[in-house]
Amino acid sequence: MRNDTIGTKALIEVKNLSFAYEDKMVINNINLSIASNEKIAVVGPNGAGKSTFFLNLNGVLQPDGGEIYLFGKKIGKKDFLELRKKVGFVFQDADSQLIASNVKAEISFGPVNLGLSRDEVIKRVDETIEYMSLSNLQERAPHYLSGGEKKSVSIADILAMEPELFIFDEPMAALDPVNAEKVERILEKLHQDGKTLLIATHDVEFAYRFADRILVFADGSLIADGTPNQIFKSPEILRQAHLKKPFALAVWEALIAGQIVTNEDDYPLTPEEIVSRITYSLTET
């Protein structure tokens, strides 16, 4: 399927990327290019290599084979610090990321370690607190916050470092529906403000309605790269990656099969959109 940013000046590109833990190959021969302002969901079963791939992308791990390019520049051994500055990683477990005594100090940690001036650190922290609506929490200890509040602070940590690419590992994991919706709104806001997002998720409903591109990992390989419809309409991809078809897509296909609707090109992304389309169709007849 698609890899249509290769050949252009991609934000980040990997060629034949491989990584092994001891003698076990965890990711194998990954070729991928990401353009600025894409919002990409990464799906696949546990153990498929998604997290290891992310850690290679932001320089925490160094690949055993292949190459990484940042804005067309090949990343060498001396450049991995620069890669970590440009690729921010929000971990699945916020507690593993939060270390400071209060939220304001927590958010300042990254900019301080980038070696920025005091004035620049203060500016970034203040802007991030306002952007993430954390003013009422800035003096609170992060580890005593709720799960949703911790997730917001962990995103703020990375936002203050102003990376080019945001990587999220299961950002809605362990959150209740209200806080999961809040995180999704934050992700949409980041994208609307020009940020590039790469998001690992097991939630096919979220991936289908949110992403404009989906990467599918299985057994350490990138087995598919395409639009949500291309991915989720393929029985073979769903079988290989142990994925379910999103509810809205399954219902719309059933409506098409029953000749209740005829539009086979513009698929609704949510149950609410299905109801809206059918209601509109009925009022037009």
Coordinates of N, CA, C and O in Angstrom, one line a residue, residues 46-207:
N46 N 0.0 -7.3 20.7 CA 1.1 -7.2 21.6 C 2.3 -8.0 21.1 O 2.2 -9.1 20.6
G47 N 3.5 -7.5 21.3 CA 4.7 -8.2 20.8 C 5.0 -8.0 19.3 O 5.9 -8.6 18.8
A48 N 4.3 -7.1 18.7 CA 4.5 -6.9 17.2 C 5.7 -6.1 16.9 O 6.1 -6.0 15.7
G49 N 6.2 -5.4 17.9 CA 7.4 -4.5 17.7 C 7.1 -3.0 17.7 O 8.0 -2.2 17.4
K50 N 5.9 -2.6 18.0 CA 5.5 -1.2 17.9 C 6.4 -0.4 18.9 O 6.9 0.7 18.5
S51 N 6.4 -0.8 20.1 CA 7.1 0.1 21.1 C 8.6 0.1 20.8 O 9.3 1.2 21.0
T52 N 9.2 -1.0 20.4 CA 10.6 -1.0 20.0 C 10.9 -0.1 18.9 O 11.9 0.6 18.8
F53 N 10.0 -0.1 17.9 CA 10.1 0.8 16.7 C 10.1 2.2 17.2 O 10.9 3.0 16.8
F54 N 9.2 2.6 18.1 CA 9.1 3.9 18.6 C 10.4 4.3 19.3 O 10.9 5.4 19.1
L55 N 11.0 3.4 20.1 CA 12.2 3.8 20.8 C 13.4 3.9 19.9 O 14.3 4.7 20.2
N56 N 13.4 3.3 18.8 CA 14.4 3.5 17.8 C 14.2 4.9 17.1 O 15.1 5.6 16.8
L57 N 12.9 5.2 16.9 CA 12.6 6.5 16.2 C 13.0 7.7 17.0 O 13.4 8.7 16.4
N58 N 13.0 7.6 18.3 CA 13.3 8.8 19.1 C 14.7 8.7 19.7 O 15.1 9.5 20.6
G59 N 15.5 7.7 19.3 CA 16.9 7.6 19.7 C 17.2 7.0 21.0 O 18.3 7.0 21.5
V60 N 16.2 6.5 21.8 CA 16.4 5.8 23.0 C 17.2 4.5 22.7 O 18.1 4.1 23.5
L61 N 16.8 3.8 21.7 CA 17.5 2.6 21.2 C 18.1 3.0 19.9 O 17.6 3.8 19.1
Q62 N 19.3 2.4 19.6 CA 19.9 2.6 18.3 C 19.8 1.3 17.5 O 20.1 0.2 18.0
P63 N 19.4 1.5 16.3 CA 19.1 0.3 15.4 C 20.3 -0.5 15.2 O 21.5 0.0 15.1
D64 N 20.1 -1.8 15.0 CA 21.2 -2.7 14.6 C 21.5 -2.7 13.1 O 22.5 -3.1 12.7
G65 N 20.5 -2.3 12.4 CA 20.6 -2.2 10.9 C 19.7 -1.2 10.4 O 18.7 -0.8 10.9
G66 N 20.1 -0.6 9.2 CA 19.2 0.4 8.5 C 19.6 1.8 8.9 O 20.6 2.0 9.6
E67 N 18.8 2.7 8.4 CA 19.1 4.1 8.5 C 17.9 4.9 8.9 O 16.8 4.6 8.6
I68 N 18.1 6.0 9.7 CA 17.1 7.0 10.0 C 17.5 8.3 9.5 O 18.6 8.8 9.6
Y69 N 16.5 9.0 8.8 CA 16.8 10.3 8.3 C 15.8 11.3 8.9 O 14.6 11.0 9.1
L70 N 16.3 12.5 9.3 CA 15.5 13.5 9.9 C 15.6 14.7 9.0 O 16.7 15.3 8.8
F71 N 14.5 15.1 8.4 CA 14.4 16.2 7.4 C 15.5 16.0 6.3 O 16.2 16.9 5.9
G72 N 15.7 14.7 5.9 CA 16.6 14.4 4.8 C 18.0 14.1 5.3 O 18.9 13.7 4.5
K73 N 18.3 14.4 6.5 CA 19.7 14.2 7.0 C 19.8 12.9 7.7 O 19.0 12.6 8.6
K74 N 20.8 12.1 7.3 CA 21.0 10.8 7.9 C 21.5 11.0 9.4 O 22.4 11.8 9.6
I75 N 20.9 10.2 10.3 CA 21.3 10.3 11.7 C 22.4 9.3 11.9 O 22.3 8.1 11.8
G76 N 23.5 9.9 12.3 CA 24.7 9.1 12.7 C 24.8 8.9 14.2 O 23.9 9.3 14.9
K77 N 25.8 8.2 14.6 CA 25.9 7.9 16.1 C 26.0 9.1 16.9 O 25.6 9.1 18.1
K78 N 26.5 10.2 16.3 CA 26.7 11.5 17.1 C 25.4 12.3 17.1 O 25.3 13.4 17.7
D79 N 24.4 11.9 16.3 CA 23.2 12.7 16.1 C 22.0 12.2 16.9 O 20.9 12.8 16.8
F80 N 22.1 11.2 17.7 CA 20.9 10.6 18.4 C 20.4 11.6 19.4 O 19.2 11.6 19.7
L81 N 21.2 12.5 20.0 CA 20.7 13.5 20.9 C 19.7 14.4 20.2 O 18.7 14.8 20.7
E82 N 20.1 14.8 19.0 CA 19.3 15.7 18.2 C 18.0 15.0 17.8 O 16.9 15.6 17.8
L83 N 18.0 13.7 17.6 CA 16.8 12.9 17.3 C 15.9 12.9 18.5 O 14.7 13.1 18.3
R84 N 16.4 12.8 19.7 CA 15.6 12.8 20.9 C 14.9 14.2 21.1 O 13.8 14.3 21.7
K85 N 15.6 15.3 20.6 CA 15.0 16.6 20.8 C 13.8 16.8 19.8 O 12.9 17.4 20.1
K86 N 13.9 16.1 18.7 CA 12.9 16.4 17.6 C 11.8 15.4 17.7 O 10.7 15.6 17.0
V87 N 12.0 14.2 18.3 CA 11.0 13.2 18.4 C 10.6 13.0 19.9 O 11.4 12.4 20.6
G88 N 9.4 13.4 20.3 CA 9.0 13.3 21.7 C 8.2 12.0 21.9 O 7.4 11.7 21.0
F89 N 8.4 11.4 23.0 CA 7.7 10.1 23.3 C 6.9 10.2 24.6 O 7.5 10.4 25.7
V90 N 5.6 10.1 24.5 CA 4.7 10.1 25.7 C 4.4 8.6 26.0 O 3.8 7.9 25.2
F91 N 4.9 8.1 27.1 CA 4.8 6.7 27.5 C 3.3 6.3 27.8 O 2.5 7.2 28.3
Q92 N 3.0 5.1 27.7 CA 1.7 4.5 28.1 C 1.4 4.8 29.6 O 0.4 5.2 29.9
D93 N 2.4 4.5 30.4 CA 2.2 4.6 31.9 C 2.8 6.0 32.3 O 4.0 6.1 32.3
A94 N 1.9 6.9 32.6 CA 2.4 8.2 32.9 C 3.3 8.2 34.2 O 4.2 9.0 34.2
D95 N 3.0 7.3 35.1 CA 3.9 7.3 36.3 C 5.3 7.0 36.0 O 6.2 7.4 36.8
S96 N 5.6 6.3 34.9 CA 7.0 6.0 34.6 C 7.7 7.2 34.0 O 8.9 7.2 33.8
Q97 N 6.9 8.3 33.7 CA 7.5 9.5 33.0 C 7.6 10.6 34.0 O 8.4 11.5 33.9
L98 N 6.7 10.6 35.0 CA 6.6 11.8 36.0 C 7.6 11.6 37.1 O 7.7 10.6 37.8
I99 N 8.4 12.7 37.3 CA 9.5 12.5 38.3 C 9.6 13.7 39.3 O 10.3 13.6 40.4
A100 N 9.0 14.9 39.0 CA 9.3 16.1 39.8 C 8.3 16.2 40.9 O 7.3 15.5 41.1
S101 N 8.6 17.2 41.8 CA 7.8 17.4 43.0 C 6.5 18.1 42.8 O 5.5 17.9 43.6
N102 N 6.4 18.9 41.7 CA 5.1 19.5 41.3 C 5.0 19.6 39.8 O 6.0 19.4 39.1
V103 N 3.8 19.9 39.3 CA 3.6 19.9 37.9 C 4.4 20.9 37.2 O 5.0 20.6 36.1
K104 N 4.6 22.1 37.7 CA 5.3 23.1 37.0 C 6.8 22.7 36.9 O 7.4 22.8 35.8
A105 N 7.4 22.1 37.9 CA 8.7 21.6 37.8 C 8.8 20.5 36.9 O 9.8 20.3 36.1
E106 N 7.8 19.6 36.9 CA 7.8 18.5 35.9 C 7.9 19.0 34.5 O 8.6 18.4 33.7
I107 N 7.1 20.0 34.1 CA 7.0 20.4 32.8 C 8.3 21.1 32.4 O 8.8 21.1 31.2
S108 N 9.0 21.7 33.4 CA 10.3 22.5 33.1 C 11.4 21.5 32.9 O 12.5 21.9 32.3
F109 N 11.3 20.3 33.3 CA 12.4 19.3 33.3 C 13.0 19.2 31.9 O 14.2 19.2 31.7
G110 N 12.2 18.9 30.9 CA 12.6 18.7 29.6 C 13.3 19.9 29.0 O 14.5 19.8 28.5
P111 N 12.7 21.1 29.0 CA 13.4 22.3 28.5 C 14.7 22.6 29.2 O 15.7 23.1 28.6
V112 N 14.8 22.4 30.5 CA 16.0 22.6 31.2 C 17.1 21.7 30.7 O 18.2 22.2 30.5
N113 N 16.8 20.5 30.5 CA 17.7 19.5 30.0 C 18.1 19.7 28.5 O 19.1 19.1 28.0
L114 N 17.3 20.5 27.8 CA 17.7 20.9 26.5 C 18.8 22.0 26.5 O 19.3 22.4 25.4
G115 N 19.1 22.5 27.7 CA 20.1 23.6 27.8 C 19.6 25.0 27.4 O 20.4 25.9 27.1
L116 N 18.3 25.2 27.5 CA 17.7 26.4 27.1 C 17.9 27.5 28.2 O 18.2 27.1 29.4
S117 N 17.8 28.7 27.9 CA 18.0 29.8 28.8 C 16.8 29.8 29.8 O 15.8 29.3 29.6
R118 N 17.1 30.4 31.0 CA 16.0 30.5 32.0 C 14.8 31.1 31.5 O 13.6 30.7 31.7
D119 N 14.9 32.2 30.8 CA 13.8 32.9 30.2 C 13.0 32.1 29.2 O 11.8 32.1 29.2
E120 N 13.7 31.3 28.4 CA 13.0 30.5 27.4 C 12.3 29.3 28.1 O 11.2 28.9 27.7
V121 N 12.9 28.8 29.2 CA 12.3 27.7 29.9 C 11.0 28.2 30.5 O 9.9 27.5 30.4
I122 N 11.0 29.4 31.2 CA 9.9 29.9 31.8 C 8.8 30.2 30.8 O 7.6 29.9 31.0
K123 N 9.2 30.7 29.6 CA 8.2 31.0 28.6 C 7.5 29.7 28.1 O 6.3 29.7 28.0
R124 N 8.3 28.7 27.9 CA 7.7 27.4 27.4 C 6.8 26.8 28.4 O 5.8 26.3 28.1
V125 N 7.2 26.8 29.6 CA 6.4 26.2 30.7 C 5.1 26.9 30.8 O 4.0 26.3 30.9
D126 N 5.2 28.2 30.9 CA 3.9 29.0 31.0 C 3.0 28.8 29.8 O 1.8 28.6 30.0
E127 N 3.5 28.8 28.6 CA 2.7 28.6 27.4 C 2.1 27.2 27.4 O 0.9 27.0 27.0
T128 N 2.9 26.2 27.9 CA 2.4 24.8 27.9 C 1.3 24.6 28.9 O 0.3 24.0 28.7
I129 N 1.5 25.2 30.1 CA 0.5 25.1 31.2 C -0.9 25.8 30.7 O -1.9 25.2 30.9
E130 N -0.8 26.9 30.0 CA -2.0 27.5 29.4 C -2.6 26.6 28.3 O -3.8 26.4 28.3
Y131 N -1.8 26.1 27.4 CA -2.3 25.3 26.3 C -3.0 24.1 26.8 O -4.0 23.7 26.2
M132 N -2.4 23.4 27.8 CA -3.0 22.2 28.4 C -4.0 22.4 29.5 O -4.5 21.4 30.1
S133 N -4.3 23.7 29.8 CA -5.3 24.0 30.9 C -4.9 23.4 32.2 O -5.7 22.7 32.9
L134 N -3.7 23.6 32.6 CA -3.1 23.0 33.8 C -2.9 24.0 34.9 O -2.2 23.7 35.9
S135 N -3.4 25.2 34.8 CA -3.0 26.3 35.8 C -3.4 25.9 37.2 O -2.7 26.1 38.1
N136 N -4.6 25.2 37.3 CA -5.0 24.8 38.7 C -4.3 23.7 39.3 O -4.4 23.3 40.4
L137 N -3.4 23.0 38.5 CA -2.6 21.9 39.0 C -1.1 22.1 39.1 O -0.4 21.3 39.6
Q138 N -0.7 23.3 38.7 CA 0.8 23.5 38.6 C 1.6 23.4 39.9 O 2.8 23.0 39.8
E139 N 1.0 23.5 41.0 CA 1.7 23.4 42.3 C 1.4 22.0 42.9 O 2.0 21.7 44.0
R140 N 0.6 21.2 42.3 CA 0.3 19.9 42.8 C 1.4 18.9 42.5 O 2.1 18.9 41.5
A141 N 1.5 17.8 43.3 CA 2.5 16.8 43.1 C 1.9 15.8 42.0 O 0.8 15.3 42.2
P142 N 2.6 15.5 40.9 CA 2.1 14.8 39.8 C 1.6 13.4 40.3 O 0.5 12.9 39.8
H143 N 2.2 12.7 41.2 CA 1.9 11.4 41.5 C 0.6 11.3 42.4 O 0.1 10.2 42.6
Y144 N 0.1 12.4 42.8 CA -1.2 12.4 43.5 C -2.4 12.8 42.6 O -3.5 13.0 43.1
L145 N -2.1 13.0 41.4 CA -3.2 13.4 40.4 C -4.0 12.2 40.0 O -3.6 11.1 40.1
S146 N -5.1 12.5 39.4 CA -5.9 11.4 38.8 C -5.2 10.9 37.5 O -4.3 11.5 37.0
G147 N -5.7 9.7 37.0 CA -5.1 9.2 35.8 C -5.2 10.1 34.6 O -4.2 10.2 33.9
G148 N -6.3 10.7 34.4 CA -6.5 11.7 33.3 C -5.6 12.9 33.5 O -5.0 13.4 32.5
E149 N -5.5 13.4 34.7 CA -4.6 14.5 35.0 C -3.1 14.2 34.7 O -2.4 15.0 34.2
K150 N -2.7 13.0 35.2 CA -1.3 12.5 35.0 C -1.0 12.5 33.5 O 0.0 12.8 33.0
K151 N -2.0 11.9 32.7 CA -1.8 11.8 31.2 C -1.6 13.2 30.6 O -0.8 13.4 29.8
S152 N -2.4 14.2 31.1 CA -2.3 15.6 30.5 C -0.9 16.1 30.9 O -0.3 16.8 30.0
V153 N -0.4 15.9 32.1 CA 0.9 16.4 32.5 C 2.0 15.7 31.7 O 3.0 16.3 31.2
S154 N 1.9 14.4 31.4 CA 2.9 13.7 30.7 C 2.9 14.2 29.2 O 4.0 14.3 28.6
I155 N 1.8 14.6 28.7 CA 1.8 15.2 27.3 C 2.4 16.6 27.4 O 3.2 17.0 26.5
A156 N 2.1 17.3 28.4 CA 2.7 18.7 28.6 C 4.2 18.6 28.7 O 4.9 19.5 28.2
D157 N 4.7 17.5 29.4 CA 6.2 17.3 29.5 C 6.8 17.4 28.1 O 7.9 18.1 27.9
I158 N 6.2 16.7 27.2 CA 6.8 16.6 25.8 C 6.5 17.9 25.0 O 7.4 18.4 24.3
L159 N 5.3 18.4 25.2 CA 4.9 19.6 24.4 C 5.9 20.8 24.7 O 6.3 21.5 23.8
A160 N 6.3 20.9 25.9 CA 7.2 22.0 26.3 C 8.6 21.9 25.6 O 9.3 22.9 25.5
M161 N 8.9 20.7 25.2 CA 10.2 20.5 24.5 C 10.1 20.8 23.0 O 11.1 20.8 22.3
E162 N 8.9 21.0 22.5 CA 8.6 21.4 21.1 C 9.3 20.5 20.1 O 10.0 20.9 19.2
P163 N 8.9 19.2 20.2 CA 9.4 18.3 19.2 C 8.7 18.5 17.8 O 7.6 19.1 17.8
E164 N 9.3 17.9 16.8 CA 8.6 17.9 15.5 C 7.6 16.8 15.4 O 6.6 16.9 14.6
L165 N 7.9 15.7 16.0 CA 7.0 14.5 15.9 C 6.7 14.0 17.4 O 7.6 13.9 18.2
F166 N 5.4 13.8 17.6 CA 4.9 13.3 18.9 C 4.6 11.9 18.7 O 3.8 11.5 17.9
I167 N 5.2 11.0 19.6 CA 4.8 9.6 19.6 C 4.1 9.3 20.9 O 4.5 9.7 22.0
F168 N 2.9 8.7 20.7 CA 2.1 8.3 21.9 C 1.9 6.8 21.9 O 1.5 6.2 20.9
D169 N 2.3 6.2 23.0 CA 2.1 4.7 23.2 C 0.9 4.5 24.0 O 0.8 4.7 25.2
E170 N -0.2 4.0 23.3 CA -1.5 3.7 24.0 C -1.9 4.9 24.9 O -2.1 4.7 26.1
P171 N -2.2 6.1 24.4 CA -2.5 7.2 25.2 C -3.8 7.1 26.0 O -3.9 7.8 27.0
M172 N -4.7 6.3 25.6 CA -6.0 6.2 26.3 C -6.0 4.9 27.2 O -7.1 4.7 27.8
A173 N -5.0 4.2 27.3 CA -5.0 3.0 28.1 C -5.2 3.3 29.5 O -4.7 4.2 30.1
A174 N -6.1 2.5 30.2 CA -6.5 2.6 31.6 C -7.2 3.8 32.0 O -7.4 4.1 33.1
L175 N -7.7 4.6 31.0 CA -8.4 5.8 31.3 C -9.9 5.5 31.2 O -10.4 4.7 30.3
D176 N -10.7 6.1 32.0 CA -12.2 6.0 31.9 C -12.7 6.7 30.6 O -11.9 7.5 30.0
P177 N -13.9 6.5 30.2 CA -14.3 7.1 28.9 C -14.3 8.6 28.9 O -13.9 9.2 27.8
V178 N -14.6 9.3 30.0 CA -14.5 10.7 30.0 C -13.1 11.2 29.8 O -12.9 12.2 29.0
N179 N -12.1 10.7 30.5 CA -10.8 11.1 30.3 C -10.2 10.7 29.0 O -9.3 11.3 28.4
A180 N -10.6 9.5 28.5 CA -10.2 9.1 27.1 C -10.6 10.1 26.1 O -9.9 10.5 25.2
E181 N -11.9 10.6 26.2 CA -12.4 11.6 25.3 C -11.6 12.9 25.4 O -11.3 13.6 24.4
K182 N -11.2 13.2 26.6 CA -10.4 14.4 26.8 C -9.0 14.3 26.1 O -8.6 15.3 25.5
V183 N -8.4 13.2 26.3 CA -7.1 13.0 25.6 C -7.3 13.0 24.1 O -6.4 13.6 23.4
E184 N -8.3 12.4 23.6 CA -8.6 12.5 22.1 C -8.7 13.9 21.7 O -8.2 14.3 20.6
R185 N -9.4 14.8 22.5 CA -9.5 16.2 22.1 C -8.2 16.9 22.1 O -7.9 17.7 21.3
I186 N -7.3 16.5 23.1 CA -6.0 17.1 23.1 C -5.2 16.7 21.8 O -4.5 17.5 21.2
L187 N -5.3 15.4 21.4 CA -4.6 15.0 20.2 C -5.1 15.7 19.0 O -4.3 16.1 18.1
E188 N -6.4 15.9 18.9 CA -7.0 16.6 17.8 C -6.5 18.1 17.8 O -6.2 18.6 16.7
K189 N -6.4 18.7 19.0 CA -6.0 20.1 19.1 C -4.5 20.2 18.6 O -4.1 21.1 17.9
L190 N -3.7 19.2 19.0 CA -2.3 19.2 18.6 C -2.2 19.1 17.1 O -1.4 19.8 16.5
H191 N -2.9 18.2 16.5 CA -2.9 18.1 15.1 C -3.4 19.3 14.4 O -2.8 19.8 13.4
Q192 N -4.5 19.9 14.9 CA -5.0 21.2 14.2 C -4.0 22.3 14.3 O -3.9 23.2 13.5
D193 N -3.1 22.2 15.3 CA -2.0 23.2 15.5 C -0.8 22.9 14.8 O 0.3 23.5 15.0
G194 N -0.9 21.9 13.9 CA 0.3 21.6 13.0 C 1.2 20.5 13.5 O 2.3 20.3 12.8
K195 N 0.9 19.8 14.6 CA 1.8 18.8 15.1 C 1.6 17.5 14.3 O 0.6 17.2 13.8
T196 N 2.7 16.7 14.3 CA 2.7 15.4 13.6 C 2.6 14.4 14.7 O 3.3 14.4 15.7
L197 N 1.6 13.4 14.6 CA 1.3 12.5 15.6 C 1.4 11.1 15.1 O 0.9 10.7 14.0
L198 N 2.1 10.2 15.9 CA 2.2 8.8 15.7 C 1.7 8.1 16.9 O 2.3 8.2 18.0
I199 N 0.6 7.3 16.8 CA -0.1 6.9 18.0 C -0.3 5.4 17.9 O -1.0 4.9 17.0
A200 N 0.3 4.6 18.9 CA 0.0 3.2 19.0 C -1.3 3.0 19.7 O -1.5 3.7 20.8
T201 N -2.1 2.1 19.2 CA -3.4 1.9 19.9 C -3.9 0.5 19.6 O -3.7 0.0 18.5
H202 N -4.7 -0.1 20.5 CA -5.4 -1.3 20.3 C -6.9 -1.0 20.0 O -7.7 -1.9 19.7
D203 N -7.3 0.3 20.1 CA -8.7 0.7 19.9 C -8.9 0.9 18.4 O -8.6 2.0 17.9
V204 N -9.5 0.0 17.7 CA -9.7 0.1 16.3 C -10.7 1.2 16.0 O -10.7 1.8 14.9
E205 N -11.7 1.4 16.9 CA -12.7 2.5 16.7 C -12.0 3.8 16.7 O -12.3 4.7 15.8
F206 N -11.1 4.1 17.6 CA -10.3 5.3 17.7 C -9.5 5.5 16.4 O -9.5 6.5 15.8
A207 N -8.7 4.4 16.1 CA -7.9 4.5 14.9 C -8.6 4.8 13.6 O -8.2 5.6 12.8

